[in-house]
Structures are given as structure tokens and as C-alpha cells.
Amino acid sequence: MYEFKSTMQAKHAPRPILLYGAYGHTAHFIIGELINKGYTPILSGRDRKKLETASEAHGGLEVRPAAADDPIALNFALHGVHAVINAAGPFAFTAIAVADAAIQAHVSYLDIAAEPDVVAAMIEQCGQRAGEAGVAIAPAIGFYGGLGDLLATAAMGDWPQAEQITLAYSLSRWVPTAGTRVTIDAAEKRRGGQRLVFRNGQLTLRGDEPETTEWDFPAPVGRQTVVSEFTTADCLTMSRHLKTKAISQYMTLAPLKDLGGADLSAQEVVDVQGRSAQTFLLEAVVHWGTQQRRAFAQGQDIYAVTAPLAVQGLKRLLDQPQRWRGAVAAGELGDARSYLSALAPEHLTVQFE
């Protein structure tokens, strides 16, 4: 029943990595990055036909169909791989199931989940079991959850603690993919239309509208109106390993209007890498007493940059497999500045002040 399609090229190439949800928009970038870094992607997910289409687009890669609710198929899919990257949203439906299968197979797990409540559930339900199995789980290793954590960790440097960590996001716009829209819809239903807020180390649901304020971004963005309490997975990943009294997050208004808009058109590709014209600037500010440290990253297309973030995390997990056990965040995977430097200048421009 579980026959795997493979080619001679994929069969003999080194370091097989299972990519679950391999036919999504972000998965396309992850496949390319895996290949560029010398890994062999093995494509998995529920839909065999979509997997085969993705395989053909990348020269004929091995496919291993498996539904997230089919543990037997997942076990077959994980056979012989070095790790699994889960790119199948909504992650509320896939993350714990795929992570459970990875833990049972003694395979490390990474995902690009952006939903804070899903990441919290992952850490609570899977972290200890992963540690006992001798493997790592690294949830939220993409743009949301990974990049802000890395910037804050790098900015904090040798400080043992901080009074406050602030992340401020500026996106030129945010045309959501089909997967993002489905994830947003699922989250809306799960939360009963309320919004998640991270405060005092806890996620809570709020029914009121978030406030707006002003934020001075570095050039060329400058002063912008931002929404307060824009809660992302970074608040969970940072709070795991950075000692701070408070975490604040802000987002410019334009991308939020895009998310709530009626435009269902696909993202327009503007370069040979398949990226959209969307640009981003993410700033991390760390306060301790009267002192302040800042770090920021600029780049193009939050979906595209998720790929090198995830694959660099994968590399660090596999380079020192005995070091990482249980739940880990991007900022815990060795030196944060060198992690970011590995993505620059090809994928990011990074500065520290």
C-alpha cells in the first residue's frame, strides 16, 4: 500500500530530509534551499498527485504520500530520513501528529508554524517526550517565530536578562497565500473570533480591538503607524530561553489590511527565485535599565526567506545531533549572530546597533 516513488538521482544523493506538506507555496522555496545546501528532499503530504507534480518540477524527487492522521503511513514516510520539516498548514491539524511520528521514529522535527497557540501546544505536549527519545523538536523556525527570536537573541548578546524585548514588523504588503488564508480561517474558528495576546508569560484571548501607536523604523521605512499586541509565535520561542519581564510586538497597518481584504489573487512573481515584490523590515529592541540594544533585518518575501531560516536551523540540528534534545528555538541553536550571518547577504541584510 505504501509504495515510494523514487529516482536514481534521489536514491543516491546524500542526507535525505522529509518535507511534509511539500506542494505548498513555501515548500517550493524549501525544496530549492534543501537541494542547494546538499540535502535530498523527500516529498510527503496527503495528496499524491500534487506531490508528483512538485517532484517533477524539481527534476524527479522521491515522494512518500501520508496523511497526518495516518500514523502508519507517516512511519513509512519517515523511514531512513535524517529529519523532517513540516510545512503543512494549518499546523493545528498537522504539527502534533507529524511531531509524534517523528519522535516515535527518533527523528528530529522542525516546522514553520506561525500560530502562537499551536506552538505552545507543541512545546507542552511534545517537548518532554522528544527529549526522552533523544531528538529535538524546533517549532516556528520560519519568518514568524524564528527571525524575531534570532534578532532579539543576537541583540541581547551577553546580557543575562532584559526588562523588555520589542519586535516591530514593517511589511510593504502581505498578499496571503491560499495556505495562509486557510490557516487564518482555522484560527478564527478555534479562537471564536477573538485575538491572542501574550502577556505576563501567558497567551490569553481578548475580544477588544488592539490599539495603534507610532514606531520609528530605521531608514528607509521611517515613522509608521503600527498595531500594538500583534502576537506572533516569536513570543513563545523567545520566552523559552530569553529572560525578560515583558515582550511587545507591533505591525504596520498596510499588511493587516491586505490580510483582511477580498483580493484572492495569487502573489505576483518578480524574480527568477520565484519571490514576490513584498519587502520586510523586522527590528528587535532590547532594554535593560538605561541601556538599549537594537538589531534589524531587511529582505524580500516572508515566505521565501522562511526557507533559508528553516534549512539553517536544520543544519545546526544535524551538525550537533547529541547537543539538541526536546523543544528548541532558533535562538538556542548556537550563536544567533552567526545564524543570521549565514543568511546574509543572499537572503537578508542584517545590522546591529
GROMACS .gro file of C-alpha atoms in nm:
model
  353
    1MET     CA    1   0.000   0.000   0.000
    2TYR     CA    2   0.281   0.243   0.086
    3GLU     CA    3   0.499   0.237  -0.224
    4PHE     CA    4   0.755   0.512  -0.258
    5LYS     CA    5   0.832   0.668  -0.595
    6SER     CA    6   1.200   0.746  -0.634
    7THR     CA    7   1.458   0.823  -0.898
    8MET     CA    8   1.821   0.711  -0.924
    9GLN     CA    9   1.927   1.069  -0.854
   10ALA     CA   10   1.727   1.097  -0.532
   11LYS     CA   11   1.815   0.744  -0.423
   12HIS     CA   12   2.189   0.801  -0.421
   13ALA     CA   13   2.206   1.166  -0.313
   14PRO     CA   14   2.317   1.230   0.048
   15ARG     CA   15   2.129   1.338   0.361
   16PRO     CA   16   1.759   1.262   0.295
   17ILE     CA   17   1.518   1.506   0.460
   18LEU     CA   18   1.142   1.452   0.464
   19LEU     CA   19   0.947   1.764   0.371
   20TYR     CA   20   0.586   1.729   0.483
   21GLY     CA   21   0.335   1.950   0.302
   22ALA     CA   22   0.575   1.955   0.009
   23TYR     CA   23   0.341   2.102  -0.252
   24GLY     CA   24   0.261   2.431  -0.079
   25HIS     CA   25   0.387   2.776  -0.172
   26THR     CA   26   0.659   2.798   0.094
   27ALA     CA   27   0.755   2.435   0.040
   28HIS     CA   28   0.869   2.523  -0.312
   29PHE     CA   29   1.132   2.753  -0.165
   30ILE     CA   30   1.231   2.496   0.100
   31ILE     CA   31   1.286   2.226  -0.163
   32GLY     CA   32   1.519   2.455  -0.357
   33GLU     CA   33   1.711   2.554  -0.045
   34LEU     CA   34   1.749   2.193   0.068
   35ILE     CA   35   1.890   2.097  -0.270
   36ASN     CA   36   2.123   2.400  -0.275
   37LYS     CA   37   2.261   2.302   0.066
   38GLY     CA   38   2.329   1.942  -0.032
   39TYR     CA   39   2.026   1.768   0.117
   40THR     CA   40   1.791   1.529  -0.062
   41PRO     CA   41   1.428   1.634  -0.018
   42ILE     CA   42   1.178   1.350   0.007
   43LEU     CA   43   0.832   1.489  -0.057
   44SER     CA   44   0.538   1.395   0.161
   45GLY     CA   45   0.182   1.504   0.227
   46ARG     CA   46  -0.174   1.393   0.180
   47ASP     CA   47  -0.217   1.439  -0.197
   48ARG     CA   48  -0.013   1.202  -0.416
   49LYS     CA   49  -0.088   1.387  -0.742
   50LYS     CA   50   0.029   1.720  -0.601
   51LEU     CA   51   0.340   1.553  -0.465
   52GLU     CA   52   0.421   1.408  -0.805
   53THR     CA   53   0.372   1.747  -0.968
   54ALA     CA   54   0.611   1.904  -0.717
   55SER     CA   55   0.857   1.620  -0.774
   56GLU     CA   56   0.859   1.674  -1.149
   57ALA     CA   57   0.911   2.048  -1.104
   58HIS     CA   58   1.234   1.972  -0.919
   59GLY     CA   59   1.377   1.709  -1.152
   60GLY     CA   60   1.214   1.398  -1.007
   61LEU     CA   61   1.232   1.361  -0.630
   62GLU     CA   62   1.112   1.072  -0.420
   63VAL     CA   63   0.752   1.102  -0.300
   64ARG     CA   64   0.602   0.936   0.007
   65PRO     CA   65   0.229   1.013   0.042
   66ALA     CA   66   0.100   1.017   0.401
   67ALA     CA   67  -0.197   1.181   0.566
   68ALA     CA   68  -0.132   1.348   0.900
   69ASP     CA   69  -0.399   1.131   1.060
   70ASP     CA   70  -0.242   0.807   0.930
   71PRO     CA   71   0.039   0.712   1.172
   72ILE     CA   72   0.130   0.401   0.975
   73ALA     CA   73   0.186   0.600   0.656
   74LEU     CA   74   0.381   0.864   0.848
   75ASN     CA   75   0.602   0.594   0.995
   76PHE     CA   76   0.680   0.463   0.646
   77ALA     CA   77   0.744   0.815   0.519
   78LEU     CA   78   0.995   0.881   0.798
   79HIS     CA   79   1.196   0.565   0.734
   80GLY     CA   80   1.565   0.637   0.680
   81VAL     CA   81   1.546   1.018   0.686
   82HIS     CA   82   1.772   1.243   0.894
   83ALA     CA   83   1.497   1.488   0.993
   84VAL     CA   84   1.152   1.614   0.894
   85ILE     CA   85   1.045   1.969   0.812
   86ASN     CA   86   0.671   2.024   0.838
   87ALA     CA   87   0.540   2.292   0.601
   88ALA     CA   88   0.175   2.177   0.601
   89GLY     CA   89  -0.063   2.432   0.742
   90PRO     CA   90  -0.290   2.482   0.918
   91PHE     CA   91  -0.045   2.348   1.172
   92ALA     CA   92  -0.323   2.300   1.425
   93PHE     CA   93  -0.414   1.995   1.211
   94THR     CA   94  -0.065   1.861   1.136
   95ALA     CA   95   0.203   1.972   1.381
   96ILE     CA   96   0.147   1.741   1.677
   97ALA     CA   97   0.063   1.440   1.459
   98VAL     CA   98   0.379   1.473   1.248
   99ALA     CA   99   0.592   1.555   1.554
  100ASP     CA  100   0.455   1.249   1.734
  101ALA     CA  101   0.551   1.029   1.440
  102ALA     CA  102   0.898   1.186   1.428
  103ILE     CA  103   0.953   1.127   1.799
  104GLN     CA  104   0.849   0.763   1.765
  105ALA     CA  105   1.088   0.727   1.469
  106HIS     CA  106   1.369   0.901   1.667
  107VAL     CA  107   1.391   1.172   1.401
  108SER     CA  108   1.428   1.543   1.476
  109TYR     CA  109   1.138   1.767   1.375
  110LEU     CA  110   1.118   2.128   1.254
  111ASP     CA  111   0.821   2.329   1.134
  112ILE     CA  112   0.734   2.677   1.010
  113ALA     CA  113   0.419   2.723   1.217
  114ALA     CA  114   0.321   3.082   1.288
  115GLU     CA  115   0.024   3.020   1.519
  116PRO     CA  116   0.130   3.100   1.878
  117ASP     CA  117  -0.126   2.868   2.040
  118VAL     CA  118  -0.016   2.579   1.821
  119VAL     CA  119   0.349   2.638   1.910
  120ALA     CA  120   0.258   2.650   2.281
  121ALA     CA  121   0.071   2.319   2.250
  122MET     CA  122   0.363   2.164   2.061
  123ILE     CA  123   0.611   2.256   2.332
  124GLU     CA  124   0.382   2.136   2.611
  125GLN     CA  125   0.274   1.809   2.452
  126CYS     CA  126   0.587   1.706   2.262
  127GLY     CA  127   0.888   1.873   2.422
  128GLN     CA  128   0.947   1.635   2.709
  129ARG     CA  129   0.877   1.323   2.501
  130ALA     CA  130   1.120   1.441   2.234
  131GLY     CA  131   1.388   1.488   2.497
  132GLU     CA  132   1.328   1.141   2.635
  133ALA     CA  133   1.353   0.999   2.281
  134GLY     CA  134   1.684   1.179   2.227
  135VAL     CA  135   1.562   1.406   1.947
  136ALA     CA  136   1.479   1.773   1.907
  137ILE     CA  137   1.162   1.949   1.800
  138ALA     CA  138   1.201   2.303   1.666
  139PRO     CA  139   0.861   2.461   1.607
  140ALA     CA  140   0.815   2.801   1.439
  141ILE     CA  141   1.156   2.815   1.273
  142GLY     CA  142   1.045   3.041   0.984
  143PHE     CA  143   0.981   3.414   0.944
  144TYR     CA  144   0.738   3.426   1.236
  145GLY     CA  145   0.891   3.253   1.535
  146GLY     CA  146   1.244   3.223   1.400
  147LEU     CA  147   1.367   3.556   1.267
  148GLY     CA  148   1.247   3.774   1.554
  149ASP     CA  149   1.383   3.527   1.807
  150LEU     CA  150   1.723   3.530   1.636
  151LEU     CA  151   1.737   3.911   1.618
  152ALA     CA  152   1.637   3.951   1.983
  153THR     CA  153   1.887   3.686   2.092
  154ALA     CA  154   2.165   3.848   1.889
  155ALA     CA  155   2.082   4.195   2.022
  156MET     CA  156   2.070   4.073   2.381
  157GLY     CA  157   2.415   3.926   2.343
  158ASP     CA  158   2.589   3.879   2.678
  159TRP     CA  159   2.311   4.035   2.884
  160PRO     CA  160   2.171   3.772   3.123
  161GLN     CA  161   1.830   3.935   3.124
  162ALA     CA  162   1.628   4.228   2.989
  163GLU     CA  163   1.346   4.443   3.114
  164GLN     CA  164   1.168   4.440   2.779
  165ILE     CA  165   1.206   4.294   2.431
  166THR     CA  166   1.018   4.460   2.146
  167LEU     CA  167   0.973   4.330   1.792
  168ALA     CA  168   0.844   4.573   1.530
  169TYR     CA  169   0.740   4.443   1.187
  170SER     CA  170   0.710   4.651   0.872
  171LEU     CA  171   0.580   4.471   0.562
  172SER     CA  172   0.524   4.663   0.240
  173ARG     CA  173   0.216   4.448   0.191
  174TRP     CA  174   0.102   4.093   0.262
  175VAL     CA  175  -0.083   3.911  -0.015
  176PRO     CA  176  -0.169   3.588   0.167
  177THR     CA  177  -0.121   3.251   0.002
  178ALA     CA  178  -0.408   3.003  -0.008
  179GLY     CA  179  -0.245   2.822   0.282
  180THR     CA  180  -0.225   3.140   0.489
  181ARG     CA  181  -0.593   3.212   0.430
  182VAL     CA  182  -0.693   2.861   0.538
  183THR     CA  183  -0.473   2.894   0.847
  184ILE     CA  184  -0.628   3.229   0.937
  185ASP     CA  185  -0.980   3.091   0.893
  186ALA     CA  186  -0.899   2.790   1.112
  187ALA     CA  187  -0.751   3.014   1.381
  188GLU     CA  188  -1.056   3.243   1.375
  189LYS     CA  189  -1.284   2.945   1.435
  190ARG     CA  190  -1.056   2.799   1.703
  191ARG     CA  191  -1.048   3.129   1.893
  192GLY     CA  192  -1.412   3.220   1.843
  193GLY     CA  193  -1.319   3.538   1.658
  194GLN     CA  194  -1.106   3.668   1.946
  195ARG     CA  195  -0.741   3.761   1.922
  196LEU     CA  196  -0.445   3.610   2.104
  197VAL     CA  197  -0.237   3.832   2.330
  198PHE     CA  198   0.087   3.733   2.505
  199ARG     CA  199   0.111   3.899   2.843
  200ASN     CA  200   0.288   3.805   3.168
  201GLY     CA  201   0.426   3.495   3.003
  202GLN     CA  202   0.084   3.364   2.903
  203LEU     CA  203  -0.138   3.357   2.595
  204THR     CA  204  -0.485   3.496   2.655
  205LEU     CA  205  -0.786   3.566   2.435
  206ARG     CA  206  -0.915   3.922   2.402
  207GLY     CA  207  -1.234   4.044   2.241
  208ASP     CA  208  -1.142   4.414   2.213
  209GLU     CA  209  -0.968   4.588   1.925
  210PRO     CA  210  -0.590   4.637   1.952
  211GLU     CA  211  -0.461   4.990   1.997
  212THR     CA  212  -0.243   5.173   1.747
  213THR     CA  213   0.069   5.378   1.811
  214GLU     CA  214   0.372   5.511   1.622
  215TRP     CA  215   0.706   5.339   1.568
  216ASP     CA  216   1.028   5.483   1.423
  217PHE     CA  217   1.178   5.217   1.197
  218PRO     CA  218   1.527   5.250   1.051
  219ALA     CA  219   1.556   5.406   0.705
  220PRO     CA  220   1.412   5.373   0.451
  221VAL     CA  221   1.086   5.283   0.631
  222GLY     CA  222   1.084   5.561   0.891
  223ARG     CA  223   0.796   5.652   1.121
  224GLN     CA  224   0.487   5.435   1.078
  225THR     CA  225   0.152   5.377   1.245
  226VAL     CA  226   0.155   5.030   1.397
  227VAL     CA  227  -0.089   4.796   1.568
  228SER     CA  228   0.001   4.703   1.925
  229GLU     CA  229  -0.019   4.348   2.061
  230PHE     CA  230   0.049   4.186   1.726
  231THR     CA  231   0.115   3.843   1.873
  232THR     CA  232   0.329   3.600   1.674
  233ALA     CA  233   0.500   3.271   1.753
  234ASP     CA  234   0.816   3.466   1.844
  235CYS     CA  235   0.671   3.546   2.185
  236LEU     CA  236   0.666   3.173   2.262
  237THR     CA  237   1.009   3.096   2.121
  238MET     CA  238   1.177   3.395   2.287
  239SER     CA  239   1.016   3.333   2.625
  240ARG     CA  240   1.165   2.983   2.626
  241HIS     CA  241   1.523   3.099   2.657
  242LEU     CA  242   1.544   3.479   2.694
  243LYS     CA  243   1.488   3.612   3.044
  244THR     CA  244   1.277   3.927   3.022
  245LYS     CA  245   0.996   4.094   3.211
  246ALA     CA  246   0.792   4.186   2.905
  247ILE     CA  247   0.763   4.114   2.532
  248SER     CA  248   0.591   4.361   2.296
  249GLN     CA  249   0.518   4.325   1.925
  250TYR     CA  250   0.399   4.577   1.664
  251MET     CA  251   0.292   4.552   1.299
  252THR     CA  252   0.240   4.822   1.037
  253LEU     CA  253  -0.117   4.869   0.914
  254ALA     CA  254  -0.084   4.802   0.539
  255PRO     CA  255  -0.023   4.425   0.557
  256LEU     CA  256  -0.308   4.376   0.803
  257LYS     CA  257  -0.545   4.545   0.559
  258ASP     CA  258  -0.421   4.306   0.289
  259LEU     CA  259  -0.494   4.006   0.510
  260GLY     CA  260  -0.848   4.121   0.572
  261GLY     CA  261  -0.911   4.221   0.211
  262ALA     CA  262  -1.112   4.044  -0.055
  263ASP     CA  263  -0.826   4.012  -0.305
  264LEU     CA  264  -0.783   3.638  -0.373
  265SER     CA  265  -0.526   3.676  -0.650
  266ALA     CA  266  -0.202   3.482  -0.625
  267GLN     CA  267   0.124   3.652  -0.540
  268GLU     CA  268   0.295   3.803  -0.843
  269VAL     CA  269   0.640   3.657  -0.908
  270VAL     CA  270   0.901   3.925  -0.981
  271ASP     CA  271   1.235   3.740  -0.997
  272VAL     CA  272   1.393   3.413  -1.104
  273GLN     CA  273   1.383   3.285  -0.747
  274GLY     CA  274   1.004   3.296  -0.753
  275ARG     CA  275   0.975   3.573  -0.496
  276SER     CA  276   0.706   3.839  -0.476
  277ALA     CA  277   0.783   4.213  -0.458
  278GLN     CA  278   0.692   4.222  -0.088
  279THR     CA  279   0.965   4.369   0.131
  280PHE     CA  280   1.002   4.349   0.506
  281LEU     CA  281   1.195   4.511   0.786
  282LEU     CA  282   1.196   4.349   1.129
  283GLU     CA  283   1.350   4.530   1.425
  284ALA     CA  284   1.432   4.390   1.768
  285VAL     CA  285   1.493   4.631   2.058
  286VAL     CA  286   1.617   4.506   2.394
  287HIS     CA  287   1.610   4.728   2.707
  288TRP     CA  288   1.799   4.677   3.032
  289GLY     CA  289   1.798   4.970   3.273
  290THR     CA  290   1.906   5.279   3.079
  291GLN     CA  291   2.076   5.071   2.812
  292GLN     CA  292   1.930   4.970   2.477
  293ARG     CA  293   2.045   4.734   2.204
  294ARG     CA  294   1.891   4.700   1.857
  295ALA     CA  295   1.910   4.460   1.566
  296PHE     CA  296   1.717   4.460   1.242
  297ALA     CA  297   1.685   4.256   0.926
  298GLN     CA  298   1.557   4.357   0.583
  299GLY     CA  299   1.466   4.131   0.295
  300GLN     CA  300   1.218   4.032   0.029
  301ASP     CA  301   0.920   3.795   0.059
  302ILE     CA  302   0.848   3.648   0.402
  303TYR     CA  303   0.756   3.310   0.250
  304ALA     CA  304   1.081   3.285   0.055
  305VAL     CA  305   1.305   3.384   0.348
  306THR     CA  306   1.140   3.116   0.563
  307ALA     CA  307   1.324   2.852   0.357
  308PRO     CA  308   1.684   2.950   0.445
  309LEU     CA  309   1.579   3.016   0.806
  310ALA     CA  310   1.443   2.661   0.833
  311VAL     CA  311   1.729   2.493   0.647
  312GLN     CA  312   1.994   2.674   0.852
  313GLY     CA  313   1.814   2.550   1.165
  314LEU     CA  314   1.813   2.200   1.019
  315LYS     CA  315   2.187   2.222   0.953
  316ARG     CA  316   2.257   2.321   1.311
  317LEU     CA  317   2.045   2.038   1.447
  318LEU     CA  318   2.218   1.780   1.229
  319ASP     CA  319   2.570   1.916   1.278
  320GLN     CA  320   2.545   1.852   1.654
  321PRO     CA  321   2.273   1.590   1.698
  322GLN     CA  322   2.383   1.499   2.050
  323ARG     CA  323   2.353   1.859   2.169
  324TRP     CA  324   1.988   1.927   2.100
  325ARG     CA  325   1.713   1.748   2.290
  326GLY     CA  326   1.348   1.834   2.345
  327ALA     CA  327   1.194   2.164   2.235
  328VAL     CA  328   1.440   2.421   2.100
  329ALA     CA  329   1.402   2.765   1.943
  330ALA     CA  330   1.604   2.913   1.658
  331GLY     CA  331   1.782   3.144   1.900
  332GLU     CA  332   1.900   2.846   2.106
  333LEU     CA  333   2.071   2.673   1.812
  334GLY     CA  334   2.419   2.808   1.871
  335ASP     CA  335   2.530   3.167   1.818
  336ALA     CA  336   2.242   3.379   1.685
  337ARG     CA  337   2.465   3.627   1.502
  338SER     CA  338   2.639   3.352   1.305
  339TYR     CA  339   2.297   3.201   1.224
  340LEU     CA  340   2.186   3.533   1.077
  341SER     CA  341   2.520   3.589   0.905
  342ALA     CA  342   2.477   3.257   0.725
  343LEU     CA  343   2.168   3.406   0.556
  344ALA     CA  344   2.336   3.733   0.457
  345PRO     CA  345   2.365   3.892   0.213
  346GLU     CA  346   2.183   3.647  -0.017
  347HIS     CA  347   1.860   3.634   0.184
  348LEU     CA  348   1.885   3.913   0.442
  349THR     CA  349   2.055   4.239   0.525
  350VAL     CA  350   2.127   4.240   0.897
  351GLN     CA  351   2.256   4.523   1.119
  352PHE     CA  352   2.324   4.557   1.492
  353GLU     CA  353   2.338   4.876   1.699
   0.00000   0.00000   0.00000
